[in-house]
Coordinates of C-alpha atoms (C1' of nucleotides) in Angstrom, one line a residue:
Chain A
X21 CA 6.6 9.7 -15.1
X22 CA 8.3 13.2 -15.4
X23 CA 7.2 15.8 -13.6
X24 CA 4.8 17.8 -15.5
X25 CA 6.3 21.2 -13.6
X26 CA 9.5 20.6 -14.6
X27 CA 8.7 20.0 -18.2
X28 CA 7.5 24.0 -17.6
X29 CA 9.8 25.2 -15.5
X30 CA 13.2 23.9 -16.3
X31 CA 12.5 21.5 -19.4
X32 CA 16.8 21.8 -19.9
X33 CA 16.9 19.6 -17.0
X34 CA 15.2 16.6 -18.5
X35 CA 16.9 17.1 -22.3
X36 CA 20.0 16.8 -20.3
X37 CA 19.0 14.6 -18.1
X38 CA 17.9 11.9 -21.0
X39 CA 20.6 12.8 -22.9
X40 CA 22.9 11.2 -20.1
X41 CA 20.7 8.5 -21.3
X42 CA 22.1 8.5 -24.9
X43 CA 18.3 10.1 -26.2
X44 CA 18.1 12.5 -28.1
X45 CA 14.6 14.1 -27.0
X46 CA 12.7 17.7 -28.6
X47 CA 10.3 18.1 -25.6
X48 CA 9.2 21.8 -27.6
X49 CA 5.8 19.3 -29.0
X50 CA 5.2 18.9 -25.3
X51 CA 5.5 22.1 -23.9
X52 CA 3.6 23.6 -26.5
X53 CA 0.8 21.2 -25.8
X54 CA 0.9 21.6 -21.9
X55 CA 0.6 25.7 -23.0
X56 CA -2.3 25.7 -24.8
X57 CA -4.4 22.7 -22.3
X58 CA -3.4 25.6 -19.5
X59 CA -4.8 28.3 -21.6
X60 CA -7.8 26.5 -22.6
X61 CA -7.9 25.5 -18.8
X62 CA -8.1 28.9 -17.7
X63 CA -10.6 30.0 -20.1
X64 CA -12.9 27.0 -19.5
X65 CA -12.8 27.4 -15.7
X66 CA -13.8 31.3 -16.4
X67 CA -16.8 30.0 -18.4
X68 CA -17.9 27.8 -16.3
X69 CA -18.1 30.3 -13.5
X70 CA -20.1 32.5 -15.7
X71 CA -22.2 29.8 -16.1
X72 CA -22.7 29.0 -12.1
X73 CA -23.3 32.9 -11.8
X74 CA -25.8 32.0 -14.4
X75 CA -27.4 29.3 -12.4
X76 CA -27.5 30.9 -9.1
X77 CA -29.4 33.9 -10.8
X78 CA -32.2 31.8 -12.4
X79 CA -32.4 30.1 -8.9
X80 CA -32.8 33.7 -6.9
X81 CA -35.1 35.0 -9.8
X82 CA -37.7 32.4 -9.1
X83 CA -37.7 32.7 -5.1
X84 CA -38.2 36.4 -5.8
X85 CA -41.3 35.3 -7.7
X86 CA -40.2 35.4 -11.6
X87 CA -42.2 33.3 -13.8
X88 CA -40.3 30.0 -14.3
X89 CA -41.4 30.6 -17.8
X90 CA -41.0 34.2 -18.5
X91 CA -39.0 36.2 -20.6
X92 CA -36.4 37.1 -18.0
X93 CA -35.5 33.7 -16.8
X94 CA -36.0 32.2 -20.4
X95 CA -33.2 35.1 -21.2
X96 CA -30.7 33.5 -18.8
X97 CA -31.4 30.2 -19.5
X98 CA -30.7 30.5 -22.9
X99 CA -27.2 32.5 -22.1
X100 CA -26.7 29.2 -19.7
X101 CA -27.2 26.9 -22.8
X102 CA -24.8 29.2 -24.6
X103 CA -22.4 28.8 -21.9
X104 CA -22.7 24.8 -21.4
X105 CA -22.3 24.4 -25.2
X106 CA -19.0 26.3 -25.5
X107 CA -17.6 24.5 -22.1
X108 CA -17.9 21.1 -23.6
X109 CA -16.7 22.3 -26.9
X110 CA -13.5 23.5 -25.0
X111 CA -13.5 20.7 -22.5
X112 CA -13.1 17.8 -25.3
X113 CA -10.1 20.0 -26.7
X114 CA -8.7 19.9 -23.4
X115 CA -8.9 16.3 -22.9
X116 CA -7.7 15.6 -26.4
X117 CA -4.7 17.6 -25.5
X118 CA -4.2 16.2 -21.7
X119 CA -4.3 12.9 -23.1
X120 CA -1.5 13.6 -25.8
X121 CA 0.8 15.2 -23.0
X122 CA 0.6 12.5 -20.6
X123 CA 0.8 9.6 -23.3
X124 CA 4.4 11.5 -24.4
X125 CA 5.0 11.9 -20.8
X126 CA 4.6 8.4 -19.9
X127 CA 6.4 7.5 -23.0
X128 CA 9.7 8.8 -21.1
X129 CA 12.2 7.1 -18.9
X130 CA 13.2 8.4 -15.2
X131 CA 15.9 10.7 -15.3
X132 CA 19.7 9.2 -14.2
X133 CA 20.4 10.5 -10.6
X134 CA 23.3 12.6 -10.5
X135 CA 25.4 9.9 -8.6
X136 CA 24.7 7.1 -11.6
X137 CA 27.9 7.4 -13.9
X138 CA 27.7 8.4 -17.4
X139 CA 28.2 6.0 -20.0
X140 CA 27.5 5.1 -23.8
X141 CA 26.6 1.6 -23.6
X142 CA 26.9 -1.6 -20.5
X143 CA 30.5 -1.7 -21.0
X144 CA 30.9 2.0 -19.1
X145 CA 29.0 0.1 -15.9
X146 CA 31.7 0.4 -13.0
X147 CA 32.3 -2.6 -11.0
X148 CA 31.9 -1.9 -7.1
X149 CA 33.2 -4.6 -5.1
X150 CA 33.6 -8.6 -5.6
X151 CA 33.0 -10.7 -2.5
X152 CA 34.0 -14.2 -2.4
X153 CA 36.2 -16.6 -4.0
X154 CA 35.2 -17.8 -7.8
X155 CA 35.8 -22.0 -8.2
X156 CA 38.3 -22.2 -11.3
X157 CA 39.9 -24.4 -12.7
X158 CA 38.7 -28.2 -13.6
X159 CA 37.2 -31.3 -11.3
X160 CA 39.9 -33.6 -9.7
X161 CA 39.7 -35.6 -12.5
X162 CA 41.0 -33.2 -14.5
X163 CA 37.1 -33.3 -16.5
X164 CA 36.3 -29.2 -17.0
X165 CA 33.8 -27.9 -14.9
X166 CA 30.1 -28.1 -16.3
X167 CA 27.5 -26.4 -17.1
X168 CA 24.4 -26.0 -14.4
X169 CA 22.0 -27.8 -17.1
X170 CA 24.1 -30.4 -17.3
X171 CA 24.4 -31.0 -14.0
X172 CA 20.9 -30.6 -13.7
X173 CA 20.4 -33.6 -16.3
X174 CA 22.8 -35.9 -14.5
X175 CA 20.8 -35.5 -11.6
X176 CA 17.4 -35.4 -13.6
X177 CA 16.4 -32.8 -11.4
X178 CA 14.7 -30.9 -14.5
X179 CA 13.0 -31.8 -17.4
X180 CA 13.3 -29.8 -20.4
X181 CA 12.3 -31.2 -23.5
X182 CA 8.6 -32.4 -21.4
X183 CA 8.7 -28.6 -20.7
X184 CA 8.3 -28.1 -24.4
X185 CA 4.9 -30.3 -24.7
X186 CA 3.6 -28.9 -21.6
X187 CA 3.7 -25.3 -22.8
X188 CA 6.9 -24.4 -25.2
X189 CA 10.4 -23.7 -25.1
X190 CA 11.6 -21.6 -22.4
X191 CA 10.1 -23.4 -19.9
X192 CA 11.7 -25.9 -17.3
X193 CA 10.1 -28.4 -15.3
X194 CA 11.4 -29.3 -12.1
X195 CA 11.7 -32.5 -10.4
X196 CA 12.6 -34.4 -7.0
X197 CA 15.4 -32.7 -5.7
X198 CA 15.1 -29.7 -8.2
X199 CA 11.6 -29.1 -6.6
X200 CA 12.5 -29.4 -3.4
X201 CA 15.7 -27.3 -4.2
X202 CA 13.6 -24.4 -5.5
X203 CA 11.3 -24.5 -2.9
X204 CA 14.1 -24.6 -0.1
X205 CA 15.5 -21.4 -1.4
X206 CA 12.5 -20.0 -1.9
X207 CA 11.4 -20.4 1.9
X208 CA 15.1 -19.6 2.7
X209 CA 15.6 -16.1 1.2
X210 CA 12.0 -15.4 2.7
X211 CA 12.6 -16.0 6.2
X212 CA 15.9 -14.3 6.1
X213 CA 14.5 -11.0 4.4
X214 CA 11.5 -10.9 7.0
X215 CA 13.7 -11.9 10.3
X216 CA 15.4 -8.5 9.3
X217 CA 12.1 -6.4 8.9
X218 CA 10.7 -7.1 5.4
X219 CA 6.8 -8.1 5.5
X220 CA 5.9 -10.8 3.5
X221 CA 3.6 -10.5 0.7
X222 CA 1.9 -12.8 -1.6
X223 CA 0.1 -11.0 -3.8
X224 CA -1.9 -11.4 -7.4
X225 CA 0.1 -12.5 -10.3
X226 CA -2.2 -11.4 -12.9
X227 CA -2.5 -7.8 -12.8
X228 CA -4.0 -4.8 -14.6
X229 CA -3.0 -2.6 -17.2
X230 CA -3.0 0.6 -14.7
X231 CA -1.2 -1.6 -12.1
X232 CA 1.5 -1.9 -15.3
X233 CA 1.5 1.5 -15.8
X234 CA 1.9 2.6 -12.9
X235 CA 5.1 0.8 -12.2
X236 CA 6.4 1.6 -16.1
X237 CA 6.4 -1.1 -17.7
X238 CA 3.1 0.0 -20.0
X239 CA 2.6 1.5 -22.0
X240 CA 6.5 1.3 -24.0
X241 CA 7.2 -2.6 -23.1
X242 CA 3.7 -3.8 -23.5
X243 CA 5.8 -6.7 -25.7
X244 CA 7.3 -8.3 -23.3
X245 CA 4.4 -9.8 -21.2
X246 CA 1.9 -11.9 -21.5
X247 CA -1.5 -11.2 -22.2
X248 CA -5.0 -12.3 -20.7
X249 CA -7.0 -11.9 -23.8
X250 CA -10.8 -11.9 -22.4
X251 CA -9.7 -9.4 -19.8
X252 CA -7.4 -6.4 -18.4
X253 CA -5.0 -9.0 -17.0
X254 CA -1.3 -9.5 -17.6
X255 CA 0.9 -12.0 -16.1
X256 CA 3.2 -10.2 -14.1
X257 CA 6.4 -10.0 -15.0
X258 CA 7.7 -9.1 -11.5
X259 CA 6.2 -8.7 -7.7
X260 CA 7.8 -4.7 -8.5
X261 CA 4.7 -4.9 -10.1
X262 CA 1.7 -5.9 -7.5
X263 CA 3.7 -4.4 -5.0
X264 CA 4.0 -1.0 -6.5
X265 CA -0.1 -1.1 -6.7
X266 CA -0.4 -2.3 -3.6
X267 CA -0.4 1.5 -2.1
X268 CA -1.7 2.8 -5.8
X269 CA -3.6 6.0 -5.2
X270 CA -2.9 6.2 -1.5
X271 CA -1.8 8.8 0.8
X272 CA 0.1 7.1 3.1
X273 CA -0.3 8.5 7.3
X274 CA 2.9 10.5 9.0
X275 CA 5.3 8.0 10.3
X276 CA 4.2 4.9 8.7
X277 CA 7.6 5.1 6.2
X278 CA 9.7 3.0 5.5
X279 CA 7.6 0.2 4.2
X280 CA 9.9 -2.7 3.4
X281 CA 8.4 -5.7 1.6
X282 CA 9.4 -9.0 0.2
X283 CA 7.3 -11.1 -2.3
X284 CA 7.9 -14.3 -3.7
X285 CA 6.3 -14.7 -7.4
X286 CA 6.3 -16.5 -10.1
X287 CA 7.4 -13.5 -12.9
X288 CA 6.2 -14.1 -16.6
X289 CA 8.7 -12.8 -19.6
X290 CA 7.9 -13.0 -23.1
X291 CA 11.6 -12.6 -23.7
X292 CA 11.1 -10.9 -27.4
X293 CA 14.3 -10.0 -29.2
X294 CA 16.2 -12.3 -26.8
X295 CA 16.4 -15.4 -29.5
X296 CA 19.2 -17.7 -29.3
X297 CA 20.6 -16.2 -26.2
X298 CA 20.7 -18.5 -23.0
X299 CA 18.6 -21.3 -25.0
X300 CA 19.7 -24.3 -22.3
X301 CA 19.0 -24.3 -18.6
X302 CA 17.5 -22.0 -15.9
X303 CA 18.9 -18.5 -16.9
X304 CA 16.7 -16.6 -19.4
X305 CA 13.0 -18.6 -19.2
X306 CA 9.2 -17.1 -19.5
X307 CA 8.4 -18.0 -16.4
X308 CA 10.6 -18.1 -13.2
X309 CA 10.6 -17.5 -9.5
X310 CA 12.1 -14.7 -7.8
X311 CA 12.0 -13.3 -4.4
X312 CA 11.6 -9.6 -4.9
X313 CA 12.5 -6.9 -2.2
X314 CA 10.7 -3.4 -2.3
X315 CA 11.0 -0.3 -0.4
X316 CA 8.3 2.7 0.0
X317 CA 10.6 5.4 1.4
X318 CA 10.9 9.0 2.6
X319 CA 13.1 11.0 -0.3
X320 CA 15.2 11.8 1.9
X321 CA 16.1 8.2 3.0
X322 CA 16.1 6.6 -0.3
X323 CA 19.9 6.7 -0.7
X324 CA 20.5 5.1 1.8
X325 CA 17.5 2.8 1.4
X326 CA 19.4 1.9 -1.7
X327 CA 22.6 0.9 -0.1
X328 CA 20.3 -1.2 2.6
X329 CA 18.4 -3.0 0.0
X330 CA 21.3 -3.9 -2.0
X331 CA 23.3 -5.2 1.0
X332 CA 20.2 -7.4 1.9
X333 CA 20.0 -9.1 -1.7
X334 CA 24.3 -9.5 -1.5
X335 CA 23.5 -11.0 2.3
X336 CA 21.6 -14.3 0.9
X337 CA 24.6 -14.8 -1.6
X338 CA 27.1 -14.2 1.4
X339 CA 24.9 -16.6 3.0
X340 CA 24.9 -19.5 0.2
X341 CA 28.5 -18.8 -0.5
X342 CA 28.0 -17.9 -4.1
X343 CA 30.9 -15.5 -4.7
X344 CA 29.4 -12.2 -6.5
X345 CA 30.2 -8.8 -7.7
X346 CA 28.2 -5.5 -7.3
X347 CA 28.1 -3.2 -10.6
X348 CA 26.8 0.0 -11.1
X349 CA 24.9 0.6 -14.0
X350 CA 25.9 3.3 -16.3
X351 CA 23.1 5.9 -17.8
X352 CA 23.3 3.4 -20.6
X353 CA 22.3 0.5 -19.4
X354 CA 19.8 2.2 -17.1
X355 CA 16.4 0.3 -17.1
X356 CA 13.3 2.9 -17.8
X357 CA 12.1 3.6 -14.4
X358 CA 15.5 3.6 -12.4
X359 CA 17.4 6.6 -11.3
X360 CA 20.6 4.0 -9.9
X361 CA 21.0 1.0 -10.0
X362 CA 23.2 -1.4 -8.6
X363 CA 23.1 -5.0 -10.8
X364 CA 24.6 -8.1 -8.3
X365 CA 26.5 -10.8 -11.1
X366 CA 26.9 -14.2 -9.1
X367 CA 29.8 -16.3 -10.2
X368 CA 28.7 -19.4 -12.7
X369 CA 31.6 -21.3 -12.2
X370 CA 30.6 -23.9 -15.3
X371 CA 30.4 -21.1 -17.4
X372 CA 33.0 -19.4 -15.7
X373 CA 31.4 -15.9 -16.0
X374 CA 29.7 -13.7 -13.6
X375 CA 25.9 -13.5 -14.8
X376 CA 23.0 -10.8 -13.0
X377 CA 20.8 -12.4 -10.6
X378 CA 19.4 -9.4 -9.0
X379 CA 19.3 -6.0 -9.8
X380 CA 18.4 -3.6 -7.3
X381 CA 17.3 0.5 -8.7
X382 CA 15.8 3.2 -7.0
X383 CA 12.9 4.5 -8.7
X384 CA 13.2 8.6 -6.9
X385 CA 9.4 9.3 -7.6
X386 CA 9.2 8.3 -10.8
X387 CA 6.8 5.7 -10.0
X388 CA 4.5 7.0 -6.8
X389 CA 3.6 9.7 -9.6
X390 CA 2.6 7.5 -12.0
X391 CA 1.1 5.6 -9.3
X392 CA -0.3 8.4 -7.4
X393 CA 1.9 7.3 -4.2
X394 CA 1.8 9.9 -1.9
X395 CA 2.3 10.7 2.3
X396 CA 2.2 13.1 4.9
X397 CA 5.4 14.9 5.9
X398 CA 4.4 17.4 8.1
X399 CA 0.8 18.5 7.3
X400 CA 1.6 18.7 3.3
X401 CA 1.1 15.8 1.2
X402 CA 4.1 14.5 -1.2
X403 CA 5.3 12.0 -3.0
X404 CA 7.5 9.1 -1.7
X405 CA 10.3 7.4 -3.5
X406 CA 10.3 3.4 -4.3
X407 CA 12.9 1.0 -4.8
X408 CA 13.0 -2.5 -5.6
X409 CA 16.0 -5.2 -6.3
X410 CA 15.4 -8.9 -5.9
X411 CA 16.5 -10.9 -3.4
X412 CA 16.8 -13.1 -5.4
X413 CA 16.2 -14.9 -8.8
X414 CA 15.8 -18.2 -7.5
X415 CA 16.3 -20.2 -10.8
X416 CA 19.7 -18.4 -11.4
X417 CA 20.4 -19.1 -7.5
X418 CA 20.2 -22.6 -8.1
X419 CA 21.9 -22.5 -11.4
X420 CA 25.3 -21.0 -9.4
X421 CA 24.7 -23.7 -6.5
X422 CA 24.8 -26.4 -8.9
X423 CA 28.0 -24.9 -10.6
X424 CA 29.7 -23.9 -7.5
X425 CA 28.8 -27.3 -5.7
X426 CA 29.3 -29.5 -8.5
X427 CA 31.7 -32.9 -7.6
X428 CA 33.3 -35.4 -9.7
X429 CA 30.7 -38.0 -9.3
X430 CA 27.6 -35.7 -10.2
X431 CA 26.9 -34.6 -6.9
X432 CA 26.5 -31.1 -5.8
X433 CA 27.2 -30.1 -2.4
X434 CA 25.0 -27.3 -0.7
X435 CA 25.7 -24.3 1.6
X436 CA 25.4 -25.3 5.3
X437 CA 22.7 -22.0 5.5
X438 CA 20.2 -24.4 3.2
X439 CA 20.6 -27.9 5.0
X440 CA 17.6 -26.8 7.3
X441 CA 15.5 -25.9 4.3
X442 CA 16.7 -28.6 2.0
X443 CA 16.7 -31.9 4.2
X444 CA 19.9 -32.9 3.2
X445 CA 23.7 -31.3 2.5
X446 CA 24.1 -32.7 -1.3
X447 CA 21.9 -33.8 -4.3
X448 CA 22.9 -36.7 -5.3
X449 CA 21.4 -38.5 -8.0
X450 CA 18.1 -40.9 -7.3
Chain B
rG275 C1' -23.8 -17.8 -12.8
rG276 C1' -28.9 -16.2 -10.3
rA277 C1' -31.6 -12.8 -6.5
rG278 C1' -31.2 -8.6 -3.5
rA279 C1' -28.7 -4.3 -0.8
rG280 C1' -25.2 -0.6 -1.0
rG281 C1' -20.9 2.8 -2.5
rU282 C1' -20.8 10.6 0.5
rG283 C1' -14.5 14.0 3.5
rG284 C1' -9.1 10.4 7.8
rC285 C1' -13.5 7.6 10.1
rC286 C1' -18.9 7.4 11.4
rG287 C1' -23.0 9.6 9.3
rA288 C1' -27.0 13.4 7.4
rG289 C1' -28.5 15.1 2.9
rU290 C1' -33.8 13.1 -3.1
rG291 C1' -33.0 19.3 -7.9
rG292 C1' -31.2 25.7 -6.3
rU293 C1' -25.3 29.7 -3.3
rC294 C1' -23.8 21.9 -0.8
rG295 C1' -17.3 21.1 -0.8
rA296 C1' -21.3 19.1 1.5
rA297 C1' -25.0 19.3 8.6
rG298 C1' -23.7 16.7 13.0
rG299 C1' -20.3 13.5 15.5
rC300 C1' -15.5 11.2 16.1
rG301 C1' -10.4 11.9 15.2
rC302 C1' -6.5 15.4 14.5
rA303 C1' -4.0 20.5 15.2
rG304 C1' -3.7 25.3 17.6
rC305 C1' -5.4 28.5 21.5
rA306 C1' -7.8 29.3 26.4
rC307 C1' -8.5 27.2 31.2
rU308 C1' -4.7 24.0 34.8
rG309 C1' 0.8 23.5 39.1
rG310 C1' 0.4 19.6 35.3
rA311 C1' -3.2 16.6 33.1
rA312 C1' -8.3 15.0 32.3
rA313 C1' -12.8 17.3 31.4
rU314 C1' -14.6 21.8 29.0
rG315 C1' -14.7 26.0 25.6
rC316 C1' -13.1 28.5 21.1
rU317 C1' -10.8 28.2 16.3
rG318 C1' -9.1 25.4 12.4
rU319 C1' -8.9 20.8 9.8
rA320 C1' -10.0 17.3 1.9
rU321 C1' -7.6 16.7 -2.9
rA322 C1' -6.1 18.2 -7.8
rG323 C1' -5.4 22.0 -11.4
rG324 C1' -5.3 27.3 -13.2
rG325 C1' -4.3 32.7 -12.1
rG326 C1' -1.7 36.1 -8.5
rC327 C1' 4.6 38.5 -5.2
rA328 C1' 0.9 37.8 -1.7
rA329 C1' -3.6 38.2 1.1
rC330 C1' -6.5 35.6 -2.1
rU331 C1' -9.3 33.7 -6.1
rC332 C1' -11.5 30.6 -10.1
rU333 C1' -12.6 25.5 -11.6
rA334 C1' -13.3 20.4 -10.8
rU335 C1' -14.1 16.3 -7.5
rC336 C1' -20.0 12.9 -3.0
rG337 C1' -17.4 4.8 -6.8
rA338 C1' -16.3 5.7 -12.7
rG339 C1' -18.2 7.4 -17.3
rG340 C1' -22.3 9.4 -20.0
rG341 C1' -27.3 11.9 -20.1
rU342 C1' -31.5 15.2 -18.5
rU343 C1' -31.6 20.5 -16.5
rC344 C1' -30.3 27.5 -16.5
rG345 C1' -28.7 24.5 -12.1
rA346 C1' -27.3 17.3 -9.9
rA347 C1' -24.4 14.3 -4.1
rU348 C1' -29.8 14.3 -5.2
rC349 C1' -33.3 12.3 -11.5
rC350 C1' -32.0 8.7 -15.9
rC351 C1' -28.5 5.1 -18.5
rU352 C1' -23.9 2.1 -18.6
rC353 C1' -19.9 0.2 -16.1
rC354 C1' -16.8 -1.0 -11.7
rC355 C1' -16.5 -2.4 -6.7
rU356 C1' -18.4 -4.1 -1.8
rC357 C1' -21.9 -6.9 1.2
rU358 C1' -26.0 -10.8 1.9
rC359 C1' -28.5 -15.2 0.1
rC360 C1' -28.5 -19.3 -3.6
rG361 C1' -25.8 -22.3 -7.1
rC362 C1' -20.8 -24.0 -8.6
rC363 C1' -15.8 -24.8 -7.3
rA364 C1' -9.7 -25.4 -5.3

RNA sequence: GGAGAGGUGGCCGAGUGGUCGAAGGCGCAGCACUGGAAAUGCUGUAUAGGGGCAACUCUAUCGAGGGUUCGAAUCCCUCCCUCUCCGCCA
C-alpha cells in the first residue's frame, strides 16, 4: 500500500510513478475523499471533546451536591445526548469514507524504484549476466534432446494422467526416484540457505484473508487462489505469504534486523487465464513446491539485501550446474508489490529456452504498511522493507536437471552437490 | 465437540461507572553521586490520527465489534484468541 501522506503531499509522484508502470491513474477521487475524512476528522474529534467537557461537568456537579435529577444536570445531559448523536452521525460518514480510500489504496501496485528500467511490455526486461554453459545440440545418437516430461515418463518417475483422477489436470504425481528427487532438493536448497544464515521456517499453508492482504495478493488477485469455503482460509500460493504475516502487526526491537528466512511450502495456483500454456510436465501446475527466501530489512540495507538474496537463489543453480541468466524486470512486467526485481531463467536444454524459476523483488515498504511491519531505529518507530525471491522452484529445478542430465539410454545424470541428498549419481529407470 | 478460567502499556501487575492513558514494580534512557563501576536518588519512558512554524494541543486505543450511560478498562451482548480438564484424532 501507498503511502497515504504522499497521496497528500506529492500525489505527482505516484501518477508518475504508475505511469512508469504503463497505468494511467486520476488519483483526484482519492484525494478528495482523504480531504473531506480529515475535515470530518477534525470536526468529530472537536465534538467529542465538547462532549467529555460535557461529561466531566455532570460528574463535578454531582460531587458539589446537584441533584442527579435536577434541572441543571438534566440540562447537560441532554446537550451530551445532542453531542453523542451528532458524533456517530459523523463517525459512520467517516468510516464510509476511510473505507473507500483504503480499498482504492490497496487497489494500487508499489511504485517502480528508480533503479528498475522503464519499459512498455517483458520484452524491455534487460538481461544482467548469464552463468554457465547451455547443453545444445542433440544426444550422441544424433536423437534431439527431449523434453523433461518425457524423460520423466521413460523413467516413470511421474504420473500424470493418475494425477487427473486424483484431483484434475495440472497436477503431477511423483514416484520412486521422482519423489526421492524432489525431496533431495528440497532438503538440499534448505541446508545450503540456512548454513549461510537463513532460519528455517515451516509455517501454515492455509492462511487468512488479512495475512493475503497484507502481502498484496488480496484484495486485486483474489482469482488466482484457492479458496476454503467454510472458513477465512486460502491455500497459499507462496511462503511470501505466511512469512510476511509472521511479524504482521509487530514492532520489531533495535538491532534485531536483518531477519533472513527460508521456507519450504507447498504453493497453490489457480493459474486462471493461463489455458493451454505449459499443459505437459512440471512447469506451470496448481500445486508445487518451492523453497522461498525472505528478507525483513533496514531501508537503508534493502539494496543491497536485494543483491544478497538474488546471489543466494543463483548460488543453488551454481551449485547444480544448471546454467542460468539474471534479468531485470522492466516497469512492465513488474509484479504488484515489487519495486525491482531480478527474475533468474535456468536453461531447459529439451526445450532449448531459458524459462523463470525464481524471481527475487524487493517490496521497499509496500508491504510492512499493509502489514503494519514496523521497528525501532533509534527511539522512533518505522517501517522496514521486505524482500522475497525463491530459492528455488523445485519442480522447475528438477525439470532443468532432467534436461541438462538427460543420456542416450534414458538416464539422467545428477550434479555431484545432490549425490549426498539423492543416494545415488543418476536415475536410471526401475 | 463438552465443561471451566482468562485476555490491561516492552514485561509483571493493580484497577468493578466519574478528570484513568491507566497505581506500583521490572526493564529501558538521561542526569546526579563515583577514580571507574555497583548500589542509590531524581527525571523521563505507548501507539495511531488531526491541528499548529513551534512550544503544544485535540481525538481514539485496556483482545475485536456492538449496546447501556451525560460519562465505561470497569455493566450488558456477540465474536476472536489463550490456558486447564474431558472426549476425539495424525
Amino acid at each position: 500500500m501507498l503511502d497515504q501522506r504522499l497521496l497528500r503531499d506529492n500525489p505527482a509522484q505516484i501518477v508518475e510513478g504508475l505511469s512508469r508502470r504503463g497505468m494511467d491513474v486520476d488519483l483526484e477521487g482519492s484525494q478528495q475523499l482523504a480531504q473531506r475524512a480529515r475535515d470530518l476528522e477534525q470536526q468529530r474529534s472537536e465534538l467529542q471533546a465538547e462532549g467529555n467537557r460535557i461529561g466531566r461537568q455532570v460528574g463535578e456537579r454531582i460531587k458539589a451536591g446537584a441533584t442527579p435529577g435536577g434541572e441543571e444536570v438534566k440540562a447537560l445531559r441532554d446537550e451530551g445526548n445532542r453531542i453523542k448523536h451528532r458524533v456517530a452521525e459523523l463517525e459512520e460518514q467517516e468510516r464510509g469514507l476511510e473505507q473507500q480510500l483504503r480499498e482504492q489504496l490497496l487497489g494500487l501496485p508499489n511504485l517502480p524504484s528508480p533503479l528498475c528500467p522503464d519499459g512498455r511490455s517483458e520484452a524491455d526486461n534487460v538481461e544482467v549476466k548469464r552463468w554457465g554453459e547451455p547443453r545444445l545440440g542433440t544426444l550422441a545418437s544424433g536423437k534431439p534432446l527431449q523434453e523433461h516430461w518425457q524423460i520423466a515418463e521413460g523413467l516413470g518417475i511421474v504420473d500424470t494422467e493418475r494425477s487427473v483422477r486424483i484431483a484434475q489436470s495440472r497436477f503431477v504425481t511423483l514416484l520412486g526416484q521422482g519423489a526421492r528427487l524432489e525431496r533431495a532438493l528440497i532438503s538440499f536448497m534448505l541446508d545450503r540457505h540456512t548454513a549461510r544464515g537463513y532460519t528455517e521456517v515451516l509455517p501454515p499453508i492455509l492462511v487468512n484473508s488479512a495475512s493475503l492482504t497484507g502481502s498484496g495478493q488480496l484484495p486485486k488477485f483474489a482469482e488466482e487462489s484457492f479458496r476454503c469455503a467454510d472458513d477465512d482460509l486460502w491455500l497459499t500460493p507462496t511462503a511470501e505469504v505466511p512469512i510476511t504475516s509472521l511479524h504482521r502487526g509487530e514492532v520489531l526491537a533495535e538491532g534485531t534486523l536483518p531477519l533472513k528466512y527460508v521456507a519450504y511450502t507447498p504453493c497453490f495456483r489457480r493459474e486462471a487465464g493461463s489455458y493451454g500454456r505449459d499443459t505437459r510436465g512440471l512447469i506451470r501446475l496448481h500445486q508445487f513446491n518451492k523453497v522461498e527466501l525472505y528478507w525483513f530489512c533496514h531501508p537503508q540495507e534493502s539494496e543491497q539485501a536485494h543483491e544478497q538474496l538474488t546471489t543466494d537463489a543463483e548460488g543453488v543453480l551454481e551449485a547444480l550446474d544448471l546454467p542460468y541468466r539474471r534479468i531485470e524486470l522492466c516497469t512492465a512486467d513488474l509484479g504488484f508489490s515489487a519495486s525491482r526485481t531480478y527474475d533468474l531463467e535456468v536453461w531447459l536444454a529439451g526445450a532449448a529456452t531459458y524459462r523463470e524459476i525464481s524471481s527475487c523483488s524487493t517490496c521497499g515498504d509496500f508491504q510492512a504498511r499493509r502489514a503494519g511491519i514496523r521497528f525501532r531505529d533509534g527511539g522512533k518507530t518505522r517501517l522496514l522493507h521486505t524482500l522475497n525471491g525463491s530459492g528455488l522452484a523445485v519442480g522447475r529445478t528438477m525439470a532443468a536437471l532432467l534436461e541438462s542430465g538427460q543420456q542416450d539410454d534414458g538416464s539422467v545424470v545428477l550434479p555431484e552437490a545432490l549425490v549426498p541428498y539423492f543416494g545415488a549419481d543418476r536415475i536410471v529407470r526401475d
